[in-house]
C-alpha positions as a printed NumPy array, in Angstrom:
array([[ 75.43 ,  99.552,  65.551],
       [ 77.708, 101.136,  67.933],
       [ 80.869,  99.506,  66.834],
       [ 81.914,  98.56 ,  63.205],
       [ 85.124,  97.03 ,  62.015],
       [ 87.453,  99.443,  60.11 ],
       [ 89.306,  98.238,  57.167],
       [ 92.582, 100.184,  57.937],
       [ 94.356,  98.281,  60.651],
       [ 96.206, 101.57 ,  61.651],
       [ 92.866, 103.288,  62.327],
       [ 91.562, 102.335,  65.647],
       [ 88.536, 104.663,  66.362],
       [ 86.569, 107.051,  64.065],
       [ 83.793, 109.422,  64.919],
       [ 81.735, 111.11 ,  62.156],
       [ 79.094, 113.961,  62.865],
       [ 78.152, 112.76 ,  66.377],
       [ 75.348, 114.697,  68.032],
       [ 73.996, 114.766,  71.506],
       [ 71.384, 116.643,  73.266],
       [ 69.982, 116.963,  76.744],
       [ 66.399, 118.16 ,  77.169],
       [ 66.332, 119.521,  73.624],
       [ 69.494, 121.575,  73.983],
       [ 72.424, 120.413,  71.782],
       [ 75.567, 119.907,  73.634],
       [ 77.487, 118.168,  70.778],
       [ 76.379, 119.242,  67.184],
       [ 79.094, 117.876,  64.763],
       [ 81.9  , 115.897,  66.282],
       [ 84.205, 114.485,  63.614],
       [ 87.617, 112.95 ,  64.266],
       [ 89.592, 109.755,  64.009],
       [ 92.359, 108.081,  66.062],
       [ 95.357, 106.074,  64.761],
       [ 97.289, 103.599,  67.002],
       [100.096, 105.98 ,  68.147],
       [ 98.09 , 109.371,  68.099],
       [ 98.043, 111.379,  71.326],
       [ 94.919, 113.668,  71.091],
       [ 93.954, 116.349,  73.601],
       [ 90.459, 117.528,  73.738],
       [ 90.003, 121.014,  74.83 ],
       [ 87.226, 123.573,  75.554],
       [ 85.561, 125.718,  77.94 ],
       [ 83.737, 124.232,  80.96 ],
       [ 80.509, 122.661,  79.769],
       [ 81.61 , 122.294,  76.268],
       [ 80.769, 118.547,  76.367],
       [ 84.191, 116.884,  76.594],
       [ 83.284, 114.619,  79.522],
       [ 80.039, 113.729,  77.534],
       [ 82.099, 112.814,  74.339],
       [ 84.361, 110.467,  76.824],
       [ 81.289, 108.72 ,  77.987],
       [ 80.104, 108.091,  74.565],
       [ 83.473, 106.675,  73.496],
       [ 83.284, 104.368,  76.38 ],
       [ 79.776, 103.26 ,  75.561],
       [ 78.523, 104.553,  78.724],
       [ 76.076, 106.936,  76.81 ],
       [ 74.34 , 106.759,  73.554],
       [ 74.587, 109.388,  70.943],
       [ 71.63 , 110.89 ,  68.882],
       [ 73.118, 110.891,  65.452],
       [ 76.364, 110.232,  63.444],
       [ 78.566, 107.248,  63.421],
       [ 81.226, 105.839,  65.694],
       [ 83.306, 102.887,  64.398],
       [ 86.08 , 100.921,  66.289],
       [ 88.572,  98.386,  65.041],
       [ 88.147,  94.822,  66.381],
       [ 89.867,  93.621,  69.509],
       [ 90.639,  97.151,  70.673],
       [ 91.161,  97.333,  74.576],
       [ 90.125, 100.736,  75.942],
       [ 91.005, 101.746,  79.36 ],
       [ 89.949, 104.782,  81.407],
       [ 90.211, 105.911,  84.901],
       [ 86.757, 105.184,  86.799],
       [ 85.479, 107.553,  89.546],
       [ 85.003, 104.489,  91.973],
       [ 88.035, 102.377,  92.961],
       [ 87.239,  98.781,  93.957],
       [ 90.286,  97.771,  95.885],
       [ 90.841,  94.786,  98.351],
       [ 91.646,  97.139, 101.28 ],
       [ 93.747,  94.414, 102.799],
       [ 96.147,  93.947, 100.065],
       [ 99.4  ,  95.996, 100.166],
       [ 99.956,  98.895,  97.814],
       [102.58 ,  96.844,  95.937],
       [100.108,  93.786,  95.419],
       [ 97.359,  96.171,  94.414],
       [ 99.559,  97.654,  91.581],
       [100.699,  94.059,  90.655],
       [ 96.942,  93.275,  89.588],
       [ 97.169,  93.947,  86.1  ],
       [ 99.883,  91.283,  85.792],
       [ 97.707,  88.427,  87.474],
       [ 97.906,  86.387,  84.307],
       [101.692,  86.654,  84.137],
       [101.931,  85.909,  87.87 ],
       [ 99.878,  82.751,  87.241],
       [102.398,  81.775,  84.336],
       [105.347,  82.448,  86.704],
       [103.82 ,  80.31 ,  89.359],
       [103.445,  77.48 ,  87.131],
       [107.02 ,  77.859,  85.66 ],
       [108.244,  77.578,  89.193],
       [106.02 ,  74.432,  89.765],
       [107.327,  72.8  ,  86.508],
       [110.992,  73.446,  87.766],
       [110.035,  71.521,  90.849],
       [108.557,  68.61 ,  88.974],
       [111.594,  68.255,  86.629],
       [113.652,  66.835,  89.523],
       [111.164,  63.954,  90.158],
       [109.408,  63.327,  86.894],
       [109.765,  60.262,  84.478],
       [108.181,  62.209,  81.652],
       [110.813,  65.05 ,  81.344],
       [109.938,  65.573,  77.621],
       [106.327,  66.567,  78.103],
       [107.299,  68.822,  81.155],
       [110.089,  70.42 ,  79.221],
       [107.716,  71.152,  76.282],
       [105.287,  72.832,  78.485],
       [107.982,  74.663,  80.468],
       [109.56 ,  76.129,  77.113],
       [106.199,  77.19 ,  75.948],
       [105.32 ,  78.962,  79.01 ],
       [108.78 ,  80.357,  79.337],
       [108.488,  81.865,  75.959],
       [104.957,  83.332,  76.691],
       [106.265,  84.896,  79.897],
       [109.087,  86.488,  77.985],
       [106.939,  87.765,  75.119],
       [104.443,  89.41 ,  77.381],
       [107.106,  91.283,  79.437],
       [107.242,  89.086,  82.505],
       [110.872,  89.999,  83.065],
       [110.087,  93.554,  83.082],
       [107.057,  93.247,  85.346],
       [108.74 ,  93.948,  88.651],
       [110.755,  96.926,  87.332],
       [107.429,  98.349,  85.823],
       [105.628,  98.216,  89.168],
       [108.365,  99.891,  90.985],
       [108.838, 102.556,  88.316],
       [105.116, 103.564,  88.509],
       [105.104, 103.45 ,  92.36 ],
       [108.188, 105.675,  92.397],
       [106.78 , 107.797,  89.627],
       [103.555, 108.535,  91.281],
       [105.15 , 109.478,  94.557],
       [105.068, 106.423,  96.726],
       [108.152, 106.037,  98.835],
       [109.557, 102.475,  99.377],
       [108.559, 102.303, 102.915],
       [104.953, 102.501, 102.034],
       [104.847,  99.787,  99.373],
       [104.109,  96.893, 101.672],
       [101.443,  98.76 , 103.743],
       [ 97.729,  98.018, 103.281],
       [ 95.984, 100.15 , 100.642],
       [ 93.126, 100.986, 103.122],
       [ 95.447, 103.501, 104.951],
       [ 95.531, 105.825, 101.635],
       [ 93.585, 108.85 , 101.208],
       [ 91.149, 109.213,  98.25 ],
       [ 93.624, 111.274,  96.233],
       [ 96.35 , 108.56 ,  96.749],
       [ 94.001, 105.723,  95.811],
       [ 93.231, 107.55 ,  92.678],
       [ 96.87 , 107.555,  91.905],
       [ 97.09 , 103.778,  92.428],
       [ 94.103, 103.35 ,  90.025],
       [ 95.894, 105.451,  87.419],
       [ 99.02 , 103.29 ,  88.038],
       [ 96.886, 100.137,  87.532],
       [ 95.457, 101.714,  84.271],
       [ 98.895, 102.458,  82.882],
       [100.321,  98.987,  83.66 ],
       [ 97.334,  97.445,  81.802],
       [ 98.635,  99.307,  78.648],
       [ 95.338,  99.475,  76.83 ],
       [ 95.324, 100.125,  72.907],
       [ 93.252, 103.417,  73.601],
       [ 93.966, 105.198,  76.959],
       [ 91.019, 107.762,  77.781],
       [ 91.933, 110.167,  80.601],
       [ 89.656, 112.86 ,  81.922],
       [ 91.708, 115.486,  83.891],
       [ 94.58 , 112.986,  84.878],
       [ 96.807, 115.474,  86.534],
       [ 94.173, 116.045,  89.461],
       [ 95.737, 114.577,  92.804],
       [ 99.319, 114.561,  91.337],
       [102.178, 116.8  ,  92.507],
       [104.379, 118.495,  89.977],
       [107.005, 115.627,  90.156],
       [104.312, 112.976,  89.444],
       [102.895, 115.13 ,  86.579],
       [106.341, 115.4  ,  84.899],
       [106.748, 111.691,  85.374],
       [103.292, 110.968,  83.839],
       [104.156, 113.421,  81.003],
       [107.269, 111.317,  80.153],
       [105.415, 108.131,  80.68 ],
       [102.75 , 109.053,  78.071],
       [105.185, 110.524,  75.637],
       [106.868, 107.079,  75.421],
       [103.482, 105.356,  75.481],
       [103.511, 103.247,  72.183],
       [ 99.724, 103.147,  71.817],
       [ 96.947, 105.655,  71.455],
       [ 95.838, 108.352,  74.084],
       [ 92.888, 110.751,  74.326],
       [ 93.104, 113.203,  77.172],
       [ 90.75 , 115.873,  78.382],
       [ 92.719, 118.377,  80.472],
       [ 92.798, 122.082,  81.421],
       [ 96.748, 121.831,  82.193],
       [ 98.03 , 123.433,  79.019],
       [101.686, 122.747,  79.886],
       [100.721, 118.896,  80.365],
       [ 98.763, 118.976,  77.   ],
       [101.727, 120.714,  75.366],
       [104.139, 118.114,  76.541],
       [101.965, 115.012,  75.613],
       [ 99.758, 115.819,  72.663],
       [100.553, 115.442,  69.016],
       [ 97.184, 116.919,  67.992],
       [ 94.538, 119.122,  69.585],
       [ 90.805, 118.693,  69.248],
       [ 89.012, 121.848,  70.364],
       [ 85.126, 121.642,  70.906],
       [ 83.35 , 125.052,  70.494],
       [ 79.812, 125.68 ,  70.321],
       [ 79.29 , 121.886,  69.962],
       [ 81.462, 121.549,  67.01 ],
       [ 85.   , 119.983,  66.746],
       [ 87.941, 121.3  ,  64.953],
       [ 91.292, 119.411,  64.6  ],
       [ 94.698, 121.07 ,  64.943],
       [ 97.73 , 118.798,  63.988],
       [100.087, 120.438,  66.615],
       [100.798, 120.999,  70.206],
       [ 99.002, 123.344,  72.412],
       [101.517, 126.33 ,  71.855],
       [101.09 , 126.181,  68.233],
       [ 97.341, 125.865,  68.606],
       [ 97.17 , 128.942,  70.715],
       [ 99.061, 130.884,  67.983],
       [ 96.81 , 129.663,  65.143],
       [ 93.576, 130.166,  67.176],
       [ 94.548, 133.682,  68.006],
       [ 95.252, 134.484,  64.282],
       [ 91.989, 132.943,  63.176],
       [ 90.178, 134.964,  65.793],
       [ 91.908, 138.227,  64.706],
       [ 91.151, 137.432,  61.072],
       [ 87.496, 136.48 ,  61.592],
       [ 86.915, 139.48 ,  63.901],
       [ 88.502, 141.826,  61.288],
       [ 86.2  , 140.243,  58.636],
       [ 83.135, 140.533,  60.592],
       [ 83.709, 144.093,  61.868],
       [ 84.661, 145.169,  58.292],
       [ 81.287, 143.587,  57.112],
       [ 79.513, 145.309,  59.871],
       [ 81.019, 148.864,  58.838],
       [ 79.963, 148.238,  55.245],
       [ 76.246, 147.358,  56.485],
       [ 76.098, 150.425,  58.655],
       [ 77.521, 152.517,  55.989],
       [ 74.853, 151.518,  53.396],
       [ 72.091, 151.656,  56.063],
       [ 73.057, 155.137,  56.992],
       [ 72.935, 155.96 ,  53.376],
       [ 69.299, 154.512,  52.997],
       [ 68.215, 156.346,  56.166],
       [ 69.542, 159.751,  55.037],
       [ 68.059, 159.306,  51.465],
       [ 64.647, 158.365,  53.128],
       [ 64.931, 161.487,  55.331],
       [ 64.789, 163.758,  52.268],
       [ 61.189, 162.388,  51.652],
       [ 61.472, 162.946,  47.907],
       [ 60.515, 160.413,  45.301],
       [ 63.737, 160.382,  43.453],
       [ 65.61 , 159.843,  46.805],
       [ 63.224, 157.172,  48.178],
       [ 63.65 , 155.185,  44.843],
       [ 67.433, 155.318,  45.334],
       [ 66.815, 154.144,  48.905],
       [ 64.815, 151.154,  47.756],
       [ 67.377, 150.205,  45.336],
       [ 70.114, 150.376,  48.077],
       [ 67.808, 148.397,  50.381],
       [ 67.695, 145.518,  47.687],
       [ 71.479, 145.677,  47.287],
       [ 71.699, 145.435,  51.169],
       [ 69.625, 142.458,  51.098],
       [ 71.691, 140.931,  48.429],
       [ 75.08 , 141.909,  50.449],
       [ 76.948, 138.841,  51.925],
       [ 76.381, 138.983,  55.659],
       [ 79.22 , 137.634,  57.866],
       [ 77.869, 136.073,  61.113],
       [ 79.491, 136.923,  64.283],
       [ 82.228, 134.465,  64.571],
       [ 81.417, 131.673,  67.116],
       [ 85.024, 131.539,  68.081],
       [ 85.044, 135.023,  69.515],
       [ 85.525, 134.816,  73.285],
       [ 82.665, 136.086,  75.335],
       [ 84.967, 136.383,  78.441],
       [ 86.423, 139.33 ,  80.077],
       [ 88.818, 141.882,  78.752],
       [ 90.618, 144.144,  81.07 ],
       [ 93.919, 145.868,  82.061],
       [ 95.701, 146.468,  85.395],
       [ 96.684, 150.233,  85.361],
       [ 98.938, 151.498,  88.219],
       [ 98.182, 154.739,  89.873],
       [101.842, 155.78 ,  90.409],
       [105.243, 154.314,  89.373],
       [107.289, 152.434,  91.975],
       [111.009, 152.889,  92.481],
       [113.415, 150.414,  90.912],
       [113.929, 148.436,  94.089],
       [110.365, 146.965,  94.745],
       [111.161, 144.087,  97.378],
       [114.081, 142.806,  99.318],
       [113.846, 139.598, 101.392],
       [117.065, 139.274, 103.544],
       [117.976, 136.156, 105.34 ],
       [114.276, 135.584, 106.383],
       [113.218, 132.553, 108.652],
       [109.679, 131.745, 109.806],
       [108.3  , 129.191, 112.354],
       [105.003, 128.455, 113.884],
       [104.969, 125.248, 116.012],
       [108.017, 124.134, 114.202],
       [110.467, 125.554, 111.795],
       [108.945, 126.379, 108.292],
       [111.881, 127.864, 106.486],
       [115.154, 129.891, 107.117],
       [117.711, 131.849, 105.25 ],
       [115.248, 132.859, 102.27 ],
       [116.795, 135.882, 100.511],
       [115.653, 137.389,  97.092],
       [115.02 , 140.659,  95.425],
       [112.264, 142.029,  93.115],
       [112.981, 144.744,  90.737],
       [110.488, 147.136,  88.981],
       [109.071, 145.225,  85.903],
       [109.934, 141.785,  86.921],
       [107.476, 139.081,  87.021],
       [108.718, 136.586,  89.73 ],
       [107.297, 133.109,  90.279],
       [107.74 , 131.834,  93.848],
       [107.923, 127.928,  93.569],
       [108.584, 125.138,  96.09 ],
       [107.046, 121.975,  97.479],
       [103.656, 122.079,  99.15 ],
       [104.049, 123.133, 102.831],
       [107.404, 124.936, 102.434],
       [105.731, 128.259, 103.269],
       [105.144, 130.149,  99.97 ],
       [101.915, 131.505, 101.038],
       [103.357, 132.342, 104.443],
       [106.152, 134.37 , 102.755],
       [103.161, 136.476, 100.946],
       [101.649, 137.033, 104.537],
       [105.193, 138.188, 105.665],
       [105.513, 140.664, 102.798],
       [101.979, 141.937, 103.582],
       [103.044, 142.315, 107.424],
       [100.398, 139.88 , 108.568],
       [103.088, 138.114, 110.481],
       [106.658, 138.957, 111.668],
       [109.435, 136.735, 110.638],
       [111.445, 135.119, 113.622],
       [114.626, 136.084, 111.738],
       [115.722, 138.41 , 108.875],
       [114.091, 141.606, 107.215],
       [111.595, 142.432, 104.653],
       [111.669, 145.819, 102.913],
       [109.306, 147.437, 100.297],
       [110.684, 149.949,  98.022],
       [109.661, 153.519,  97.302],
       [106.178, 154.299,  96.238],
       [105.32 , 150.475,  96.238],
       [101.604, 149.972,  96.258],
       [100.505, 146.273,  96.849],
       [ 97.506, 144.545,  95.19 ],
       [ 97.045, 141.152,  96.731],
       [ 95.129, 138.042,  95.203],
       [ 94.173, 135.701,  97.944],
       [ 93.51 , 132.131,  96.576],
       [ 91.41 , 131.515,  99.701],
       [ 89.462, 134.646,  98.78 ],
       [ 89.181, 135.687, 102.588],
       [ 88.878, 139.279, 101.418],
       [ 85.323, 138.622, 100.405],
       [ 82.289, 138.837, 102.78 ],
       [ 79.995, 135.925, 102.265],
       [ 76.802, 137.654, 103.113],
       [ 77.383, 140.736, 100.858],
       [ 76.094, 140.963,  97.267],
       [ 78.67 , 141.399,  94.506],
       [ 77.387, 144.996,  94.152],
       [ 77.917, 145.81 ,  97.941],
       [ 81.299, 144.005,  97.805],
       [ 82.549, 146.371,  95.146],
       [ 80.624, 149.549,  96.447],
       [ 81.871, 148.973, 100.095],
       [ 85.636, 148.683,  98.903],
       [ 85.302, 151.595,  96.349],
       [ 82.444, 153.976,  97.75 ],
       [ 83.439, 156.714,  95.244],
       [ 82.084, 154.653,  92.351],
       [ 78.529, 155.227,  91.288],
       [ 76.109, 152.736,  90.47 ],
       [ 76.573, 152.762,  86.768],
       [ 80.367, 152.451,  87.153],
       [ 79.92 , 149.532,  89.372],
       [ 77.439, 147.749,  87.045],
       [ 79.89 , 148.289,  84.046],
       [ 82.85 , 146.924,  85.754],
       [ 80.868, 143.862,  86.899],
       [ 79.414, 143.306,  83.309],
       [ 82.945, 143.326,  81.956],
       [ 83.57 , 140.254,  84.259],
       [ 80.479, 138.465,  82.994],
       [ 78.219, 139.562,  86.138],
       [ 75.192, 141.157,  84.135],
       [ 71.793, 142.355,  85.198],
       [ 70.472, 140.797,  88.332],
       [ 73.65 , 138.768,  88.818],
       [ 75.198, 141.929,  90.755],
       [ 72.782, 141.183,  93.625],
       [ 73.853, 137.598,  94.172],
       [ 75.543, 136.974,  97.579],
       [ 79.057, 135.907,  97.55 ],
       [ 78.251, 132.705,  99.358],
       [ 76.247, 131.159,  96.532],
       [ 79.135, 131.893,  93.832],
       [ 81.396, 129.243,  92.435],
       [ 85.128, 129.412,  93.024],
       [ 85.689, 130.846,  89.565],
       [ 83.057, 133.476,  90.169],
       [ 84.545, 134.483,  93.549],
       [ 87.95 , 134.684,  91.854],
       [ 86.522, 137.07 ,  89.352],
       [ 85.272, 139.34 ,  92.071],
       [ 88.867, 139.224,  93.666],
       [ 90.125, 140.199,  90.277],
       [ 87.717, 143.233,  89.835],
       [ 88.98 , 144.553,  93.416],
       [ 92.41 , 144.048,  92.257],
       [ 91.939, 145.892,  89.049],
       [ 90.313, 148.827,  90.805],
       [ 93.07 , 148.956,  93.251],
       [ 95.357, 150.424,  90.869],
       [ 98.57 , 148.96 ,  92.53 ],
       [102.021, 148.879,  91.04 ],
       [103.052, 145.713,  92.78 ],
       [100.587, 142.483,  92.28 ],
       [101.116, 139.762,  94.772],
       [ 98.948, 136.817,  93.235],
       [ 98.439, 133.51 ,  95.106],
       [ 97.205, 130.953,  92.653],
       [ 95.226, 133.4  ,  90.367],
       [ 94.281, 130.622,  87.674],
       [ 92.456, 128.423,  90.139],
       [ 88.86 , 127.657,  89.   ],
       [ 89.507, 129.456,  85.55 ],
       [ 88.792, 127.728,  82.202],
       [ 91.612, 127.936,  79.581],
       [ 90.052, 130.933,  77.879],
       [ 89.847, 132.948,  81.055],
       [ 93.393, 132.051,  81.855],
       [ 94.582, 133.344,  78.664],
       [ 92.73 , 136.684,  79.275],
       [ 94.302, 137.057,  82.72 ],
       [ 97.656, 136.233,  81.062],
       [ 97.383, 138.896,  78.385],
       [ 96.352, 141.487,  80.978],
       [ 99.332, 140.62 ,  83.233],
       [101.684, 140.602,  80.324],
       [100.671, 144.104,  79.496],
       [100.839, 145.302,  83.18 ],
       [103.524, 147.838,  83.45 ],
       [104.162, 147.241,  87.128],
       [105.963, 144.496,  89.065],
       [104.346, 140.849,  89.741],
       [105.188, 138.266,  92.27 ],
       [103.055, 135.085,  92.132],
       [102.431, 131.458,  93.305],
       [100.995, 129.062,  90.877],
       [101.035, 125.398,  90.017],
       [ 99.978, 126.216,  86.342],
       [103.312, 125.385,  84.568],
       [102.029, 127.013,  81.353],
       [101.04 , 130.269,  83.259],
       [104.43 , 130.371,  84.992],
       [106.151, 129.654,  81.574],
       [104.273, 132.382,  79.919],
       [104.45 , 135.113,  82.595],
       [107.704, 134.58 ,  84.676],
       [110.808, 136.363,  83.964],
       [112.606, 135.004,  87.123],
       [111.892, 132.035,  89.349],
       [112.583, 131.784,  93.067],
       [112.459, 128.122,  94.366],
       [111.988, 128.049,  98.099],
       [113.254, 124.999, 100.317],
       [113.211, 124.607, 104.07 ],
       [116.906, 125.872, 104.275],
       [116.955, 128.743, 101.697],
       [115.982, 129.313,  98.142],
       [117.634, 129.077,  94.653],
       [117.163, 131.718,  92.024],
       [116.719, 131.123,  88.155],
       [116.834, 134.224,  85.748],
       [114.255, 132.956,  83.288],
       [110.869, 131.298,  82.793],
       [109.705, 127.815,  83.687],
       [111.332, 126.116,  80.714],
       [114.668, 127.742,  81.571],
       [114.233, 126.69 ,  85.277],
       [113.502, 123.012,  84.226],
       [116.485, 122.964,  81.89 ],
       [118.873, 124.189,  84.695],
       [117.208, 121.696,  87.188],
       [117.909, 118.923,  84.788],
       [121.476, 119.958,  84.326],
       [121.992, 120.222,  88.281],
       [120.353, 116.624,  88.477],
       [122.784, 115.304,  86.038],
       [125.708, 116.962,  87.863],
       [124.513, 115.401,  91.072],
       [123.885, 111.921,  89.485],
       [127.439, 112.142,  87.933],
       [128.936, 113.162,  91.548],
       [127.032, 110.244,  93.151],
       [128.322, 107.881,  90.411],
       [131.825, 109.27 ,  90.872],
       [131.423, 108.988,  94.666],
       [129.964, 105.488,  94.377],
       [133.073, 104.392,  92.255],
       [135.423, 105.955,  94.703],
       [133.562, 104.258,  97.456],
       [133.68 , 100.986,  95.75 ],
       [137.318, 101.156,  95.133],
       [137.779, 102.178,  98.923],
       [135.62 ,  99.183,  99.99 ],
       [137.536,  96.832,  97.691],
       [140.959,  98.172,  99.041],
       [139.7  ,  97.689, 102.648],
       [138.723,  94.255, 101.94 ],
       [142.249,  93.533, 100.477],
       [143.915,  95.34 , 103.33 ],
       [141.885,  93.146, 105.855],
       [143.005,  89.814, 103.879],
       [146.53 ,  91.14 , 103.79 ],
       [146.446,  91.969, 107.616],
       [145.1  ,  88.34 , 108.294],
       [148.037,  86.855, 106.137],
       [150.587,  88.978, 107.749],
       [149.153,  87.995, 111.168],
       [149.333,  84.25 , 110.165],
       [152.887,  84.722, 108.923],
       [154.023,  86.497, 112.061],
       [152.409,  83.743, 114.196],
       [154.336,  81.188, 112.049],
       [157.697,  83.022, 112.401],
       [157.153,  83.596, 116.293],
       [156.581,  79.807, 116.613],
       [159.6  ,  78.992, 114.565],
       [161.7  ,  81.608, 116.427],
       [161.121,  79.821, 119.71 ],
       [161.911,  76.233, 118.399],
       [164.848,  74.391, 119.873],
       [166.666,  74.414, 116.39 ],
       [166.469,  78.137, 115.891],
       [167.254,  78.983, 119.64 ],
       [170.481,  77.125, 119.271],
       [171.51 ,  78.565, 115.974],
       [172.413,  82.4  , 116.668],
       [172.697,  83.259, 112.921],
       [169.261,  81.626, 112.16 ],
       [167.909,  83.338, 115.18 ],
       [168.942,  86.811, 113.941],
       [167.608,  86.087, 110.462],
       [164.077,  85.321, 111.733],
       [164.   ,  88.175, 114.16 ],
       [164.936,  90.583, 111.231],
       [162.041,  89.   , 109.203],
       [159.589,  89.414, 112.035],
       [160.542,  93.06 , 112.361],
       [159.964,  93.626, 108.722],
       [156.569,  91.649, 108.911],
       [155.487,  93.786, 111.923],
       [156.39 ,  97.011, 110.234],
       [154.336,  96.069, 106.996],
       [151.505,  95.107, 109.411],
       [151.555,  98.388, 111.005],
       [151.428, 100.244, 107.837],
       [148.401,  98.169, 106.865],
       [146.822,  98.773, 110.131],
       [147.423, 102.573, 109.716],
       [145.941, 102.532, 106.084],
       [142.913, 100.406, 107.333],
       [142.213, 102.961, 110.114],
       [142.453, 106.019, 107.837],
       [140.233, 104.338, 105.057],
       [137.626, 103.181, 107.795],
       [137.523, 106.611, 109.072],
       [137.007, 108.138, 105.528],
       [134.219, 105.642, 104.835],
       [132.375, 106.445, 108.086],
       [132.609, 110.206, 107.72 ]])
């Protein structure tokens, strides 16, 4: 039985000892966990650990071999499907409204009942139905429906001028965002998300983080985005060698615990190996004497060795690479100066960009897609010349460049030849050793570059970068295609690097861990933040609050000016009527024949005209201010 009812209402899902094999190979060996109604669980592991398999099991899309899975009654589970079945003629807004179809029908019926009230003879019956539907509409969030749809559209990066265009014009990635929006608006009791940050820009990811933090139901998410996991999750489930382990904390705390556990396990294992080796050496030495007494002692020790506790090699020990970047020479203190640089191709890309990089700094170059971050790298590398400004490298600066497009690799070459041709002084053994350190062992070194995955090509570029012995590393998206464990190995190596680093990355956890300074580019310059990503975010939020406050103050001022302008216009109209009436009175026979009365009205007219002129001047000045 796939689904059994749980007694505890707070518990909505429980898995115990789940196993799953493919062609005799166990992918999941012992998966045990439970989910309560407000839990936010992140599932992590290396590529191929079985995380997506587990999600398919939870969705009843795939059977498990052994164990038990139980789920509470009436639980609605929602996930993001790979294929999106949209009515391509519907607008983007209408498509995102689909989760509220039942509410829309109730709203439509409420409007119909309001019309019927005016003509019916049976008002009591209609009023009862009306009150019942109105109560249901309110209880199910009908009044918040419009603001929710608009909030999700804005959050997922759809400007208002796109809302009423047909969904058929959208790209695949944009349609995935709409499907994600629909899923969130359906508000299932358990939300299953597999790599939800794919197809989202940084602003949309930050919005989704805040949305999920406030989501008052359960979430299970599989992601390689460590910053996202850190923000959203209340617990971590690691799948390693087919087994699950739960950590009741966020990702940063998990990483600390995991590192400590690995160190302890490794120390215990290595100490045990030393004891075994020491005893085996003693046995071998005693046997070498070839005397009866020593042989008996050796046999006694062999029995003791058999009885000795054997610590297995820890499963959690990483099999991934370990390396260090070592510069050949030390650079001067001033590594890079970018002074008022502008660049354009067919049209302007950016202008007025200025920043400096000092020895030992690790500088993240941020900015929206298309602003020219990679182009800035090519300017530093002298692949292009700027249309304005100057770029200078400091004394003894040696650059090592990591190219996210991996254009430095020759597709037809083998891994071995790629390294050998770049560093001909290395012998075969040295090349094989460095390749093995990056997980290219045995015959792997004779694979051609064109058959490698993105992650494998990235490791080749890292090998060449390591051998370069540069003191200034320029890295363009170095964590692309790397799993979490490989990212952490790279981070540790870069944190230990004694030189200088300038890098582009969309991996916010990587930026936060590595950066000592952030340069945010925009089309008309840049802004510098002396800290990591968390510091940058905090200051950006402060700036946004200041801007919002300034806008509110300005709106208040504008509102007051608008009200004042309206009053002036009304006053002008009143004065014009008064002046018109006085002029008419002035030319009457009665006043024309009364000298004293004539002078009085003339004086009043002069006063009214003076006041009107003052109002006209104020109106003109205020109008100019508001149109400025």
